[in-house]
Amino acid sequence: MGILDKYVGKQVVLTIILVSIFLLLLTGLITFIDQMRYIGRGEIGFTFLIGYLGLQLPGLFVLFFPIAVLLGGVIGLGLLARNSELIILQSVGISRAGIVLSALKLVFPLILLVFAIGEVAVPRLEQYAANQYNLYAAQGNISVTYDGLWLREGESFIGVRYTMSDNSLMGIVRYDFNGDELVAVSRAKRGTYEEGSWVMHDVDKIIFAAAEVVPTHLDRETWWLHLNPERVEILGLRGRDLTIDGLLDYINYLEDNGQDTASYRLELYNKIMSPFTMVVMLLLAASTVFGPLRSMTMGARVVAGIALGFSFYVANQFGAPFALVYGLPPILGASLPSLIFLLLALYLLRAKT
């Protein structure tokens, strides 16, 4: 990496970081104001909400980082263009592609760092935040762990491995105690909410009697739990909340139980494609500086960059259900919008005024 690479890359990276901080402060304030309505639920107070928001900030940072790459790229390269520094770089023989590559040499490691934070830190922090919220709101009756959720019903403890998109439960285990004595263990493959209670399907139960162990199997058994579909929706691990390892494990679990995995495979490929997606964002930003829009003012280029980024977002949102509805391979639904906008960015970069 040469001096010019560091100079261009540093300008763009600093701008991306500043835009990220601005977006984080703005969304953090809005989120905090919205969460103030939780005050008074159980033991939730103002101090708790401050800590709760702090646990959510890394997730907000990762969520809005692609937008920061787009806006930071537009503003950072735009400032270099306004100061005629890009013209100087081109006059000494550095091409447009070379300038973009110089920026990418420092931006891409930052992209990988944010990707790693999103995979390693964010899921655990958000699940811990959800755990703390439910401990305070439900007064300790519900707990969320990295591998699912646990709830306490009197002297019984119930663990739920997975929640489905229809708010049903899968992989349920129940331990019934009488004081310190374990009296029964139940395992159910699936649970559905029916008329105010949970109906467990395909239940294997072991009852520990005084002188014997009694195994039994039930096709259906009704359980009364401190849980409802609304709380399942809040606590459930959606595909976008799972890590790549978690998605792979979830997909294998669903396949073993004969469930459709297309939507989760789509989420898996979207996560794998996310660094490439942010590279496309940077190229879109560069296209507003070097392409036909370079004669526009900085404000107009920012608006154009936002429009391109929003179009990219809409294409990604429509690409996913389009692939699912028409039975296309999930990897195609995840990658096609990025490939289309990559070609658009390259076209704009090469286009003349």
Coordinates of C-alpha atoms in Angstrom, one line a residue:
M1 CA 0.0 0.0 0.0
G2 CA 1.5 3.3 -1.2
I3 CA 1.3 6.8 0.2
L4 CA -1.5 7.7 -2.2
D5 CA -3.4 4.6 -1.3
K6 CA -3.2 5.5 2.4
Y7 CA -4.2 9.1 1.7
V8 CA -7.3 8.3 -0.3
G9 CA -8.3 5.4 1.9
K10 CA -7.8 7.3 5.1
Q11 CA -10.1 10.1 3.8
V12 CA -12.8 7.7 2.8
V13 CA -12.5 5.6 6.0
L14 CA -12.7 8.6 8.3
T15 CA -15.7 9.9 6.5
I16 CA -17.4 6.5 6.8
I17 CA -16.7 6.4 10.5
L18 CA -18.1 9.9 11.0
V19 CA -21.2 9.1 9.1
S20 CA -21.6 5.8 11.1
I21 CA -21.3 7.8 14.4
F22 CA -23.9 10.3 13.2
L23 CA -26.3 7.6 12.1
L24 CA -25.7 5.7 15.4
L25 CA -26.4 8.7 17.5
L26 CA -29.6 9.5 15.6
T27 CA -31.0 6.0 15.6
G28 CA -29.9 5.5 19.2
L29 CA -31.8 8.6 20.3
I30 CA -34.9 7.6 18.3
T31 CA -34.7 4.0 19.7
F32 CA -34.3 5.3 23.3
I33 CA -37.4 7.6 22.9
D34 CA -39.4 4.7 21.6
Q35 CA -38.3 2.4 24.4
M36 CA -39.3 4.8 27.1
R37 CA -42.8 3.4 26.7
Y38 CA -41.4 0.2 28.5
I39 CA -40.9 2.1 31.7
G40 CA -43.2 0.7 34.4
R41 CA -43.3 -2.9 33.0
G42 CA -42.2 -5.0 35.8
E43 CA -38.9 -3.6 37.2
I44 CA -38.0 -1.6 34.1
G45 CA -36.8 1.9 34.8
F46 CA -34.9 4.8 33.2
T47 CA -31.5 3.4 34.3
F48 CA -32.2 0.0 32.9
L49 CA -33.2 1.4 29.5
I50 CA -29.8 3.2 29.2
G51 CA -28.0 -0.1 29.7
Y52 CA -30.5 -1.8 27.4
L53 CA -29.8 0.7 24.7
G54 CA -26.1 0.3 25.2
L55 CA -26.3 -3.4 24.4
Q56 CA -28.2 -2.6 21.2
L57 CA -25.9 0.0 19.9
P58 CA -23.4 -2.5 18.2
G59 CA -26.3 -4.0 16.4
L60 CA -27.5 -0.6 15.2
F61 CA -24.0 0.2 14.1
V62 CA -23.8 -3.0 12.0
L63 CA -27.3 -2.5 10.6
F64 CA -26.6 1.0 9.3
F65 CA -23.0 0.5 8.3
P66 CA -23.8 -0.3 4.6
I67 CA -25.6 3.1 4.4
A68 CA -22.5 4.7 6.0
V69 CA -20.3 3.1 3.4
L70 CA -22.4 4.6 0.7
L71 CA -22.7 8.1 2.2
G72 CA -19.2 8.1 3.5
G73 CA -17.9 7.1 0.0
V74 CA -19.9 9.9 -1.7
I75 CA -18.8 12.5 0.8
G76 CA -15.2 11.4 1.2
L77 CA -14.5 11.1 -2.5
G78 CA -16.6 14.2 -3.2
L79 CA -14.3 16.2 -0.8
L80 CA -11.3 15.0 -2.7
A81 CA -12.9 16.0 -6.0
R82 CA -13.9 19.4 -4.7
N83 CA -10.3 20.1 -3.7
S84 CA -9.2 19.0 -7.1
E85 CA -7.1 16.2 -5.5
L86 CA -8.7 13.6 -7.7
I87 CA -7.7 15.6 -10.8
I88 CA -4.2 15.7 -9.5
L89 CA -4.2 11.9 -8.9
Q90 CA -5.5 11.3 -12.4
S91 CA -2.9 13.7 -13.9
V92 CA -0.1 11.6 -12.5
G93 CA -1.5 8.5 -14.2
I94 CA -3.8 7.0 -11.6
S95 CA -7.0 5.8 -13.2
R96 CA -10.5 6.0 -11.8
A97 CA -10.3 2.3 -11.0
G98 CA -7.0 2.8 -9.3
I99 CA -8.4 5.6 -7.1
V100 CA -11.4 3.4 -6.1
L101 CA -9.0 0.5 -5.4
S102 CA -7.0 2.8 -3.2
A103 CA -10.1 3.6 -1.1
L104 CA -11.1 -0.1 -1.1
K105 CA -7.7 -1.2 0.4
L106 CA -8.5 0.5 3.7
V107 CA -12.3 0.2 3.5
F108 CA -12.5 -3.5 2.9
P109 CA -10.6 -4.4 6.2
L110 CA -13.1 -2.2 8.0
I111 CA -16.0 -4.0 6.2
L112 CA -14.6 -7.3 7.4
L113 CA -14.2 -6.0 11.0
V114 CA -17.9 -4.9 11.0
F115 CA -18.9 -8.2 9.5
A116 CA -17.0 -10.0 12.3
I117 CA -18.7 -7.9 14.9
G118 CA -22.1 -8.7 13.4
E119 CA -21.3 -12.4 13.5
V120 CA -19.6 -12.7 16.9
A121 CA -20.6 -9.9 19.2
V122 CA -24.0 -8.6 18.1
P123 CA -26.1 -11.8 18.4
R124 CA -24.8 -12.5 21.9
L125 CA -25.3 -8.9 23.0
E126 CA -28.8 -8.7 21.6
Q127 CA -29.8 -12.0 23.2
Y128 CA -28.3 -10.8 26.5
A129 CA -30.3 -7.6 26.1
A130 CA -33.5 -9.6 25.4
N131 CA -32.7 -11.8 28.4
Q132 CA -32.3 -8.8 30.7
Y133 CA -35.5 -7.2 29.4
N134 CA -37.5 -10.3 30.1
L135 CA -35.9 -10.8 33.5
Y136 CA -37.0 -7.3 34.4
A137 CA -40.3 -7.3 32.6
A138 CA -41.4 -10.8 33.5
Q139 CA -39.7 -10.8 37.0
G140 CA -37.4 -13.7 36.2
N141 CA -39.9 -16.1 34.7
I142 CA -38.3 -16.2 31.3
S143 CA -34.6 -16.4 30.3
V144 CA -33.0 -16.2 26.8
T145 CA -29.8 -18.0 26.2
Y146 CA -27.6 -18.3 23.0
D147 CA -29.1 -21.7 22.3
G148 CA -32.7 -20.9 22.9
L149 CA -35.0 -19.8 25.7
W150 CA -35.8 -21.2 29.1
L151 CA -38.8 -20.5 31.3
R152 CA -39.9 -21.5 34.8
E153 CA -43.4 -22.6 35.6
G154 CA -43.7 -23.3 39.3
E155 CA -41.3 -26.1 40.0
S156 CA -40.9 -27.0 36.3
F157 CA -38.3 -25.7 33.8
I158 CA -39.0 -25.7 30.1
G159 CA -36.4 -25.2 27.4
V160 CA -37.2 -24.3 23.8
R161 CA -34.6 -24.9 21.1
Y162 CA -36.2 -23.2 18.1
T163 CA -39.2 -21.0 17.3
M164 CA -40.8 -21.1 13.9
S165 CA -42.1 -18.2 11.7
D166 CA -45.7 -19.2 12.7
N167 CA -44.7 -18.8 16.4
S168 CA -44.8 -22.6 17.0
L169 CA -42.1 -24.2 19.0
M170 CA -39.7 -27.0 18.2
G171 CA -37.3 -29.0 20.3
I172 CA -38.9 -28.6 23.7
V173 CA -37.7 -30.2 26.9
R174 CA -39.4 -30.0 30.3
Y175 CA -38.1 -30.9 33.7
D176 CA -40.6 -31.3 36.5
F177 CA -39.4 -31.2 40.1
N178 CA -40.9 -31.8 43.5
G179 CA -38.7 -29.7 45.7
D180 CA -35.2 -30.9 44.9
E181 CA -36.5 -34.2 43.5
L182 CA -36.8 -34.7 39.7
V183 CA -40.1 -36.4 39.0
A184 CA -40.5 -36.3 35.2
V185 CA -38.7 -35.4 32.0
S186 CA -40.7 -34.7 28.9
R187 CA -39.4 -34.0 25.3
A188 CA -41.7 -32.8 22.6
K189 CA -40.8 -32.3 18.9
R190 CA -43.3 -29.5 18.3
G191 CA -45.6 -27.2 20.2
T192 CA -48.6 -25.1 18.9
Y193 CA -50.7 -22.5 20.7
E194 CA -54.4 -23.5 20.8
E195 CA -57.1 -21.7 22.7
G196 CA -54.9 -20.2 25.4
S197 CA -52.6 -23.2 26.0
W198 CA -49.7 -25.0 24.3
V199 CA -50.4 -28.4 22.8
M200 CA -47.2 -30.4 22.5
H201 CA -47.0 -33.0 19.8
D202 CA -45.1 -36.3 19.7
V203 CA -44.1 -36.2 23.4
D204 CA -41.7 -38.7 25.0
K205 CA -42.1 -38.6 28.8
I206 CA -40.1 -40.4 31.6
I207 CA -41.8 -40.5 35.0
F208 CA -39.6 -41.2 38.0
A209 CA -41.8 -43.1 40.4
A210 CA -40.9 -44.3 43.9
A211 CA -39.6 -47.7 42.8
E212 CA -39.5 -47.5 39.0
V213 CA -38.9 -45.4 35.9
V214 CA -42.0 -45.2 33.7
P215 CA -41.4 -44.2 30.0
T216 CA -44.5 -43.2 28.0
H217 CA -45.3 -41.7 24.6
L218 CA -48.1 -39.2 23.9
D219 CA -49.2 -37.9 20.6
R220 CA -50.6 -34.7 22.2
E221 CA -50.3 -33.2 25.6
T222 CA -51.5 -29.8 26.8
W223 CA -49.0 -27.6 28.7
W224 CA -49.8 -24.3 30.5
L225 CA -46.8 -22.0 30.1
H226 CA -45.9 -18.4 31.0
L227 CA -45.6 -17.8 27.3
N228 CA -47.8 -16.6 24.4
P229 CA -47.4 -16.1 20.7
E230 CA -46.6 -12.4 21.1
R231 CA -43.7 -13.2 23.4
V232 CA -42.5 -16.0 21.1
E233 CA -42.4 -13.4 18.3
I234 CA -40.2 -11.1 20.5
L235 CA -37.9 -13.8 21.8
G236 CA -37.7 -16.1 18.7
L237 CA -34.5 -16.2 16.8
R238 CA -35.3 -15.1 13.3
G239 CA -33.0 -15.9 10.4
R240 CA -31.6 -12.4 10.4
D241 CA -30.7 -12.7 14.1
L242 CA -28.7 -16.0 13.7
T243 CA -25.0 -16.2 12.9
I244 CA -23.8 -18.2 9.9
D245 CA -23.0 -21.2 12.2
G246 CA -26.4 -20.8 13.8
L247 CA -28.1 -20.7 10.4
L248 CA -26.3 -23.8 9.3
D249 CA -27.3 -25.6 12.4
Y250 CA -30.9 -24.4 12.1
I251 CA -31.1 -25.5 8.5
N252 CA -29.8 -29.0 9.4
Y253 CA -32.3 -29.2 12.2
L254 CA -35.2 -28.2 9.9
E255 CA -34.1 -30.6 7.2
D256 CA -34.0 -33.4 9.8
N257 CA -37.6 -32.6 10.7
G258 CA -38.8 -32.3 7.1
Q259 CA -39.3 -28.5 7.2
D260 CA -38.7 -26.1 4.4
T261 CA -35.4 -24.3 4.6
A262 CA -35.5 -22.0 1.6
S263 CA -36.0 -18.8 3.6
Y264 CA -33.2 -19.6 6.0
R265 CA -30.9 -20.5 3.2
L266 CA -31.7 -17.1 1.7
E267 CA -30.7 -15.5 5.0
L268 CA -27.5 -17.5 5.0
Y269 CA -26.5 -16.4 1.5
N270 CA -27.4 -12.8 2.3
K271 CA -25.1 -12.9 5.3
I272 CA -22.3 -14.4 3.3
M273 CA -22.8 -11.8 0.5
S274 CA -22.9 -8.9 2.9
P275 CA -19.2 -7.9 2.5
F276 CA -19.6 -8.0 -1.2
T277 CA -22.8 -5.9 -0.9
M278 CA -20.9 -3.2 0.9
V279 CA -18.2 -3.2 -1.7
V280 CA -21.0 -2.6 -4.3
M281 CA -22.2 0.3 -2.1
L282 CA -18.7 1.9 -2.3
L283 CA -18.6 1.5 -6.0
L284 CA -22.1 3.1 -6.3
A285 CA -20.7 6.0 -4.2
A286 CA -17.7 6.3 -6.5
S287 CA -20.0 6.3 -9.6
T288 CA -21.6 9.5 -8.3
V289 CA -18.2 11.2 -8.1
F290 CA -16.5 9.9 -11.3
G291 CA -19.5 9.2 -13.5
P292 CA -22.1 11.4 -15.2
L293 CA -23.1 13.0 -11.9
R294 CA -19.6 14.4 -11.1
S295 CA -20.6 17.9 -12.4
M296 CA -23.4 18.1 -9.7
T297 CA -23.0 19.8 -6.3
M298 CA -22.1 17.8 -3.3
G299 CA -25.6 17.9 -1.9
A300 CA -27.0 16.6 -5.2
R301 CA -24.5 13.8 -5.3
V302 CA -25.4 12.8 -1.7
V303 CA -29.1 12.7 -2.7
A304 CA -28.2 10.7 -5.8
G305 CA -26.2 8.3 -3.7
I306 CA -29.1 7.9 -1.3
A307 CA -31.4 7.2 -4.2
L308 CA -29.0 4.6 -5.6
G309 CA -28.6 3.0 -2.2
F310 CA -32.4 3.0 -1.6
S311 CA -32.9 1.4 -5.0
F312 CA -30.3 -1.3 -4.1
Y313 CA -32.2 -1.9 -0.8
V314 CA -35.5 -2.2 -2.5
A315 CA -34.0 -4.6 -5.1
N316 CA -32.7 -6.8 -2.3
Q317 CA -36.0 -6.8 -0.5
F318 CA -37.9 -7.8 -3.6
G319 CA -35.2 -10.2 -4.8
A320 CA -35.6 -12.4 -1.8
P321 CA -39.4 -13.1 -1.9
F322 CA -39.2 -13.3 -5.7
A323 CA -36.7 -16.1 -5.5
L324 CA -38.9 -17.9 -2.9
V325 CA -42.2 -17.5 -4.7
Y326 CA -40.9 -18.6 -8.1
G327 CA -38.8 -21.4 -6.7
L328 CA -35.4 -20.0 -7.8
P329 CA -32.3 -21.1 -6.0
P330 CA -31.9 -19.0 -2.8
I331 CA -28.3 -18.1 -3.7
L332 CA -29.6 -16.5 -6.9
G333 CA -32.1 -14.4 -4.9
A334 CA -29.3 -13.3 -2.6
S335 CA -26.7 -12.5 -5.2
L336 CA -28.7 -11.2 -8.3
P337 CA -29.4 -7.7 -6.9
S338 CA -25.8 -7.2 -6.0
L339 CA -24.6 -8.3 -9.4
I340 CA -27.1 -6.0 -11.2
F341 CA -26.0 -3.0 -9.2
L342 CA -22.3 -3.9 -9.6
L343 CA -22.8 -3.8 -13.3
L344 CA -24.6 -0.5 -13.0
A345 CA -21.8 1.0 -10.9
L346 CA -19.2 -0.1 -13.3
Y347 CA -21.2 1.3 -16.2
L348 CA -21.5 4.7 -14.5
L349 CA -17.8 4.7 -13.6
R350 CA -16.9 4.3 -17.2
A351 CA -19.6 6.6 -18.6
K352 CA -18.7 10.0 -19.9
T353 CA -20.5 13.2 -19.2

